[in-house]
mmCIF file with all atom_site columns, C-alpha atoms in Angstrom:
data_model
loop_
_atom_site.group_PDB
_atom_site.id
_atom_site.type_symbol
_atom_site.label_atom_id
_atom_site.label_alt_id
_atom_site.label_comp_id
_atom_site.label_asym_id
_atom_site.label_entity_id
_atom_site.label_seq_id
_atom_site.pdbx_PDB_ins_code
_atom_site.Cartn_x
_atom_site.Cartn_y
_atom_site.Cartn_z
_atom_site.occupancy
_atom_site.B_iso_or_equiv
_atom_site.pdbx_formal_charge
_atom_site.auth_seq_id
_atom_site.auth_comp_id
_atom_site.auth_asym_id
_atom_site.auth_atom_id
_atom_site.pdbx_PDB_model_num
ATOM 1   C CA . MET A 1 1   ? 25.201  -71.884 26.099 1.00 52.00 ? 1460 MET A CA 1
ATOM 2   C CA . ARG A 1 2   ? 24.685  -69.332 28.771 1.00 61.00 ? 1461 ARG A CA 1
ATOM 3   C CA . THR A 1 3   ? 21.782  -68.179 26.889 1.00 60.00 ? 1462 THR A CA 1
ATOM 4   C CA . ALA A 1 4   ? 20.066  -71.388 26.540 1.00 57.00 ? 1463 ALA A CA 1
ATOM 5   C CA . THR A 1 5   ? 20.400  -71.988 30.162 1.00 57.00 ? 1464 THR A CA 1
ATOM 6   C CA . LEU A 1 6   ? 18.966  -68.542 30.869 1.00 48.00 ? 1465 LEU A CA 1
ATOM 7   C CA . LEU A 1 7   ? 16.078  -69.031 28.591 1.00 48.00 ? 1466 LEU A CA 1
ATOM 8   C CA . ALA A 1 8   ? 15.390  -72.387 30.216 1.00 53.00 ? 1467 ALA A CA 1
ATOM 9   C CA . PHE A 1 9   ? 15.246  -71.034 33.745 1.00 53.00 ? 1468 PHE A CA 1
ATOM 10  C CA . PHE A 1 10  ? 13.141  -68.061 32.644 1.00 50.00 ? 1469 PHE A CA 1
ATOM 11  C CA . GLY A 1 11  ? 10.823  -70.267 30.939 1.00 51.00 ? 1470 GLY A CA 1
ATOM 12  C CA . THR A 1 12  ? 10.538  -72.518 33.777 1.00 52.00 ? 1471 THR A CA 1
ATOM 13  C CA . TRP A 1 13  ? 9.943   -69.476 36.047 1.00 46.00 ? 1472 TRP A CA 1
ATOM 14  C CA . LEU A 1 14  ? 7.159   -68.209 33.718 1.00 45.00 ? 1473 LEU A CA 1
ATOM 15  C CA . GLY A 1 15  ? 5.568   -71.429 33.757 1.00 46.00 ? 1474 GLY A CA 1
ATOM 16  C CA . SER A 1 16  ? 5.534   -71.755 37.567 1.00 46.00 ? 1475 SER A CA 1
ATOM 17  C CA . LEU A 1 17  ? 4.129   -68.218 37.530 1.00 43.00 ? 1476 LEU A CA 1
ATOM 18  C CA . ALA A 1 18  ? 1.196   -69.010 35.365 1.00 44.00 ? 1477 ALA A CA 1
ATOM 19  C CA . GLY A 1 19  ? -0.146  -71.541 37.733 1.00 44.00 ? 1478 GLY A CA 1
ATOM 20  C CA . ILE A 1 20  ? -0.023  -69.134 40.528 1.00 45.00 ? 1479 ILE A CA 1
ATOM 21  C CA . VAL A 1 21  ? -1.736  -66.183 38.714 1.00 50.00 ? 1480 VAL A CA 1
ATOM 22  C CA . ARG A 1 22  ? -5.438  -66.683 38.201 1.00 54.00 ? 1481 ARG A CA 1
ATOM 23  C CA . PHE A 1 23  ? -8.193  -64.710 36.608 1.00 78.00 ? 1482 PHE A CA 1
ATOM 24  C CA . GLU A 1 24  ? -11.452 -64.362 38.415 1.00 86.00 ? 1483 GLU A CA 1
ATOM 25  C CA . PRO A 1 25  ? -14.353 -65.550 36.167 1.00 94.00 ? 1484 PRO A CA 1
ATOM 26  C CA . GLN A 1 26  ? -16.519 -62.802 35.400 1.00 94.00 ? 1485 GLN A CA 1
ATOM 27  C CA . TYR A 1 27  ? -19.877 -62.007 34.021 1.00 95.00 ? 1486 TYR A CA 1
ATOM 28  C CA . LEU A 1 28  ? -19.903 -59.640 30.851 1.00 95.00 ? 1487 LEU A CA 1
ATOM 29  C CA . CYS A 1 29  ? -22.962 -57.392 30.522 1.00 94.00 ? 1488 CYS A CA 1
ATOM 30  C CA . GLY A 1 30  ? -24.207 -55.880 27.542 1.00 91.00 ? 1489 GLY A CA 1
ATOM 31  C CA . ASN A 1 31  ? -23.096 -52.630 28.797 1.00 90.00 ? 1490 ASN A CA 1
ATOM 32  C CA . ASP A 1 32  ? -19.572 -53.695 28.401 1.00 90.00 ? 1491 ASP A CA 1
ATOM 33  C CA . VAL A 1 33  ? -18.797 -54.271 32.095 1.00 92.00 ? 1492 VAL A CA 1
ATOM 34  C CA . HIS A 1 34  ? -17.326 -57.032 33.670 1.00 92.00 ? 1493 HIS A CA 1
ATOM 35  C CA . ILE A 1 35  ? -18.733 -58.138 37.196 1.00 93.00 ? 1494 ILE A CA 1
ATOM 36  C CA . PRO A 1 36  ? -16.866 -60.831 39.087 1.00 93.00 ? 1495 PRO A CA 1
ATOM 37  C CA . VAL A 1 37  ? -18.799 -64.139 39.426 1.00 95.00 ? 1496 VAL A CA 1
ATOM 38  C CA . SER A 1 38  ? -17.886 -64.155 43.060 1.00 93.00 ? 1497 SER A CA 1
ATOM 39  C CA . HIS A 1 39  ? -19.482 -60.821 43.670 1.00 93.00 ? 1498 HIS A CA 1
ATOM 40  C CA . VAL A 1 40  ? -22.676 -62.101 42.183 1.00 95.00 ? 1499 VAL A CA 1
ATOM 41  C CA . ASN A 1 41  ? -22.647 -65.141 44.237 1.00 96.00 ? 1500 ASN A CA 1
ATOM 42  C CA . SER A 1 42  ? -21.945 -63.212 47.484 1.00 96.00 ? 1501 SER A CA 1
ATOM 43  C CA . SER A 1 43  ? -24.989 -61.061 46.655 1.00 96.00 ? 1502 SER A CA 1
ATOM 44  C CA . LEU A 1 44  ? -27.016 -64.314 46.170 1.00 97.00 ? 1503 LEU A CA 1
ATOM 45  C CA . ASP A 1 45  ? -25.758 -65.687 49.499 1.00 97.00 ? 1504 ASP A CA 1
ATOM 46  C CA . GLN A 1 46  ? -26.653 -62.184 51.301 1.00 96.00 ? 1505 GLN A CA 1
ATOM 47  C CA . ALA A 1 47  ? -30.140 -62.478 49.793 1.00 96.00 ? 1506 ALA A CA 1
ATOM 48  C CA . GLN A 1 48  ? -30.670 -65.979 51.149 1.00 97.00 ? 1507 GLN A CA 1
ATOM 49  C CA . GLU A 1 49  ? -29.310 -65.176 54.430 1.00 97.00 ? 1508 GLU A CA 1
ATOM 50  C CA . GLN A 1 50  ? -31.538 -61.992 54.801 1.00 96.00 ? 1509 GLN A CA 1
ATOM 51  C CA . ALA A 1 51  ? -34.635 -64.264 53.765 1.00 96.00 ? 1510 ALA A CA 1
ATOM 52  C CA . ILE A 1 52  ? -33.695 -66.710 56.246 1.00 96.00 ? 1511 ILE A CA 1
ATOM 53  C CA . ASN A 1 53  ? -33.408 -64.079 59.014 1.00 97.00 ? 1512 ASN A CA 1
ATOM 54  C CA . CYS A 1 54  ? -36.478 -62.250 58.078 1.00 96.00 ? 1513 CYS A CA 1
ATOM 55  C CA . GLN A 1 55  ? -34.386 -59.200 57.399 1.00 95.00 ? 1514 GLN A CA 1
ATOM 56  C CA . GLN A 1 56  ? -35.000 -56.249 54.975 1.00 92.00 ? 1515 GLN A CA 1
ATOM 57  C CA . GLY A 1 57  ? -38.561 -57.236 54.820 1.00 94.00 ? 1516 GLY A CA 1
ATOM 58  C CA . PHE A 1 58  ? -37.963 -60.464 53.081 1.00 94.00 ? 1517 PHE A CA 1
ATOM 59  C CA . ASN A 1 59  ? -38.593 -64.074 54.511 1.00 95.00 ? 1518 ASN A CA 1
ATOM 60  C CA . ILE A 1 60  ? -38.401 -67.601 52.810 1.00 93.00 ? 1519 ILE A CA 1
ATOM 61  C CA . GLY A 1 61  ? -41.883 -67.419 51.637 1.00 93.00 ? 1520 GLY A CA 1
ATOM 62  C CA . SER A 1 62  ? -41.175 -63.989 50.175 1.00 94.00 ? 1521 SER A CA 1
ATOM 63  C CA . PRO A 1 63  ? -37.387 -64.067 49.564 1.00 95.00 ? 1522 PRO A CA 1
ATOM 64  C CA . GLY A 1 64  ? -37.328 -60.912 46.897 1.00 95.00 ? 1523 GLY A CA 1
ATOM 65  C CA . TYR A 1 65  ? -39.287 -58.611 44.894 1.00 94.00 ? 1524 TYR A CA 1
ATOM 66  C CA . LEU A 1 66  ? -41.537 -60.649 42.511 1.00 94.00 ? 1525 LEU A CA 1
ATOM 67  C CA . TYR A 1 67  ? -39.971 -60.679 39.007 1.00 92.00 ? 1526 TYR A CA 1
ATOM 68  C CA . ASP A 1 68  ? -42.553 -60.112 36.255 1.00 86.00 ? 1527 ASP A CA 1
ATOM 69  C CA . GLY A 1 69  ? -40.185 -61.256 33.416 1.00 76.00 ? 1528 GLY A CA 1
ATOM 70  C CA . LYS A 1 70  ? -40.350 -64.740 31.754 1.00 68.00 ? 1529 LYS A CA 1
ATOM 71  C CA . PRO A 1 71  ? -38.341 -67.538 33.379 1.00 62.00 ? 1530 PRO A CA 1
ATOM 72  C CA . LYS A 1 72  ? -35.965 -69.789 31.464 1.00 63.00 ? 1531 LYS A CA 1
ATOM 73  C CA . ASN A 1 73  ? -38.535 -72.584 31.667 1.00 63.00 ? 1532 ASN A CA 1
ATOM 74  C CA . ARG A 1 74  ? -42.001 -73.080 32.993 1.00 61.00 ? 1533 ARG A CA 1
ATOM 75  C CA . ALA A 1 75  ? -40.912 -75.709 35.720 1.00 65.00 ? 1534 ALA A CA 1
ATOM 76  C CA . THR A 1 76  ? -38.927 -72.756 37.344 1.00 67.00 ? 1535 THR A CA 1
ATOM 77  C CA . GLY A 1 77  ? -42.121 -71.268 39.027 1.00 83.00 ? 1536 GLY A CA 1
ATOM 78  C CA . GLN A 1 78  ? -42.007 -67.762 40.558 1.00 90.00 ? 1537 GLN A CA 1
ATOM 79  C CA . LEU A 1 79  ? -39.009 -65.791 40.104 1.00 94.00 ? 1538 LEU A CA 1
ATOM 80  C CA . TYR A 1 80  ? -37.645 -63.107 42.362 1.00 96.00 ? 1539 TYR A CA 1
ATOM 81  C CA . TRP A 1 81  ? -35.184 -60.253 41.984 1.00 95.00 ? 1540 TRP A CA 1
ATOM 82  C CA . ARG A 1 82  ? -32.965 -58.093 44.127 1.00 95.00 ? 1541 ARG A CA 1
ATOM 83  C CA . PRO A 1 83  ? -30.588 -55.191 43.149 1.00 94.00 ? 1542 PRO A CA 1
ATOM 84  C CA . ILE A 1 84  ? -27.193 -55.753 44.092 1.00 93.00 ? 1543 ILE A CA 1
ATOM 85  C CA . ASN A 1 85  ? -24.330 -53.468 44.939 1.00 88.00 ? 1544 ASN A CA 1
ATOM 86  C CA . VAL A 1 86  ? -21.595 -53.268 42.408 1.00 86.00 ? 1545 VAL A CA 1
ATOM 87  C CA . PRO A 1 87  ? -17.749 -52.242 42.394 1.00 80.00 ? 1546 PRO A CA 1
ATOM 88  C CA . GLU A 1 88  ? -17.601 -48.379 42.487 1.00 81.00 ? 1547 GLU A CA 1
ATOM 89  C CA . GLY A 1 89  ? -17.584 -46.856 38.773 1.00 81.00 ? 1548 GLY A CA 1
ATOM 90  C CA . PHE A 1 90  ? -20.135 -49.376 37.503 1.00 83.00 ? 1549 PHE A CA 1
ATOM 91  C CA . GLY A 1 91  ? -23.402 -47.441 38.451 1.00 85.00 ? 1550 GLY A CA 1
ATOM 92  C CA . PHE A 1 92  ? -22.688 -44.426 36.079 1.00 87.00 ? 1551 PHE A CA 1
ATOM 93  C CA . ILE A 1 93  ? -21.315 -45.275 32.534 1.00 85.00 ? 1552 ILE A CA 1
ATOM 94  C CA . ASP A 1 94  ? -21.577 -43.106 29.590 1.00 82.00 ? 1553 ASP A CA 1
ATOM 95  C CA . ASN A 1 95  ? -23.790 -40.544 30.987 1.00 85.00 ? 1554 ASN A CA 1
ATOM 96  C CA . HIS A 1 96  ? -26.449 -43.289 32.076 1.00 86.00 ? 1555 HIS A CA 1
ATOM 97  C CA . TRP A 1 97  ? -27.135 -44.905 35.464 1.00 88.00 ? 1556 TRP A CA 1
ATOM 98  C CA . TYR A 1 98  ? -27.364 -48.526 35.762 1.00 91.00 ? 1557 TYR A CA 1
ATOM 99  C CA . GLU A 1 99  ? -28.941 -50.769 38.551 1.00 92.00 ? 1558 GLU A CA 1
ATOM 100 C CA . TYR A 1 100 ? -27.618 -54.569 38.573 1.00 95.00 ? 1559 TYR A CA 1
ATOM 101 C CA . ILE A 1 101 ? -30.003 -57.241 39.479 1.00 95.00 ? 1560 ILE A CA 1
ATOM 102 C CA . ILE A 1 102 ? -30.042 -60.855 40.333 1.00 96.00 ? 1561 ILE A CA 1
ATOM 103 C CA . VAL A 1 103 ? -32.951 -63.193 39.261 1.00 95.00 ? 1562 VAL A CA 1
ATOM 104 C CA . TYR A 1 104 ? -33.401 -66.236 41.258 1.00 96.00 ? 1563 TYR A CA 1
ATOM 105 C CA . ASP A 1 105 ? -35.778 -68.899 42.261 1.00 94.00 ? 1564 ASP A CA 1
ATOM 106 C CA . ILE A 1 106 ? -37.285 -69.747 45.588 1.00 93.00 ? 1565 ILE A CA 1
ATOM 107 C CA . ASP A 1 107 ? -34.233 -72.139 46.145 1.00 94.00 ? 1566 ASP A CA 1
ATOM 108 C CA . PHE A 1 108 ? -32.012 -69.147 45.378 1.00 95.00 ? 1567 PHE A CA 1
ATOM 109 C CA . LYS A 1 109 ? -30.597 -70.570 42.146 1.00 95.00 ? 1568 LYS A CA 1
ATOM 110 C CA . LEU A 1 110 ? -29.585 -67.882 39.930 1.00 95.00 ? 1569 LEU A CA 1
ATOM 111 C CA . GLN A 1 111 ? -31.533 -67.657 36.923 1.00 94.00 ? 1570 GLN A CA 1
ATOM 112 C CA . LYS A 1 112 ? -30.465 -64.219 35.343 1.00 94.00 ? 1571 LYS A CA 1
ATOM 113 C CA . PHE A 1 113 ? -28.100 -61.528 35.958 1.00 95.00 ? 1572 PHE A CA 1
ATOM 114 C CA . GLU A 1 114 ? -29.123 -58.234 34.454 1.00 95.00 ? 1573 GLU A CA 1
ATOM 115 C CA . ALA A 1 115 ? -27.819 -54.538 33.959 1.00 93.00 ? 1574 ALA A CA 1
ATOM 116 C CA . VAL A 1 116 ? -30.685 -52.167 33.959 1.00 92.00 ? 1575 VAL A CA 1
ATOM 117 C CA . ARG A 1 117 ? -30.279 -48.690 32.315 1.00 90.00 ? 1576 ARG A CA 1
ATOM 118 C CA . LEU A 1 118 ? -32.394 -46.073 34.263 1.00 85.00 ? 1577 LEU A CA 1
ATOM 119 C CA . LYS A 1 119 ? -33.645 -43.607 31.869 1.00 78.00 ? 1578 LYS A CA 1
ATOM 120 C CA . GLY A 1 120 ? -36.445 -41.992 33.827 1.00 69.00 ? 1579 GLY A CA 1
ATOM 121 C CA . LEU A 1 121 ? -38.963 -42.862 36.516 1.00 65.00 ? 1580 LEU A CA 1
ATOM 122 C CA . LYS A 1 122 ? -40.467 -45.669 34.282 1.00 69.00 ? 1581 LYS A CA 1
ATOM 123 C CA . GLU A 1 123 ? -38.248 -46.094 31.401 1.00 72.00 ? 1582 GLU A CA 1
ATOM 124 C CA . ARG A 1 124 ? -35.687 -48.842 31.711 1.00 82.00 ? 1583 ARG A CA 1
ATOM 125 C CA . LYS A 1 125 ? -33.583 -50.684 29.358 1.00 88.00 ? 1584 LYS A CA 1
ATOM 126 C CA . VAL A 1 126 ? -32.197 -54.292 30.157 1.00 90.00 ? 1585 VAL A CA 1
ATOM 127 C CA . PHE A 1 127 ? -28.939 -55.586 29.272 1.00 92.00 ? 1586 PHE A CA 1
ATOM 128 C CA . LYS A 1 128 ? -28.217 -59.285 29.754 1.00 94.00 ? 1587 LYS A CA 1
ATOM 129 C CA . CYS A 1 129 ? -25.134 -60.425 31.670 1.00 94.00 ? 1588 CYS A CA 1
ATOM 130 C CA . LYS A 1 130 ? -23.651 -63.548 30.592 1.00 95.00 ? 1589 LYS A CA 1
ATOM 131 C CA . TYR A 1 131 ? -20.841 -65.736 31.773 1.00 93.00 ? 1590 TYR A CA 1
ATOM 132 C CA . ASP A 1 132 ? -17.699 -64.676 29.993 1.00 89.00 ? 1591 ASP A CA 1
ATOM 133 C CA . LEU A 1 133 ? -16.633 -67.851 28.040 1.00 83.00 ? 1592 LEU A CA 1
ATOM 134 C CA . ARG A 1 134 ? -13.103 -66.850 28.106 1.00 81.00 ? 1593 ARG A CA 1
ATOM 135 C CA . TYR A 1 135 ? -13.193 -68.346 31.752 1.00 70.00 ? 1594 TYR A CA 1
ATOM 136 C CA . LEU A 1 136 ? -14.567 -71.799 30.955 1.00 64.00 ? 1595 LEU A CA 1
#
């Protein structure tokens, strides 16, 4: 009888704890790195703020570096990109340097998030970063 009561109490406590503990949604990049969605969104917000305030050489008409890749669809128009800072330890993995970039449209809607492995001055390999479906 006491064991059943103890198990019921423990089950209730564990259930209430599950409601408190939340896992932060993340992007999973092709180089096996997880970057929090909040970090990417914060970087996009910062890019917009800098363009509005004409900081870092950007403005509303030119809110980032011109992206020469293909947009998801033709209606998107010109895309822009910026490198973002990532948590310590994600820049150098398996003896390779990586840069992480956000790609967005003129309205600051995220179009792509990429990890770019830097091989040399002009050599680069791009890894897509996708929303980790475990957080849907």
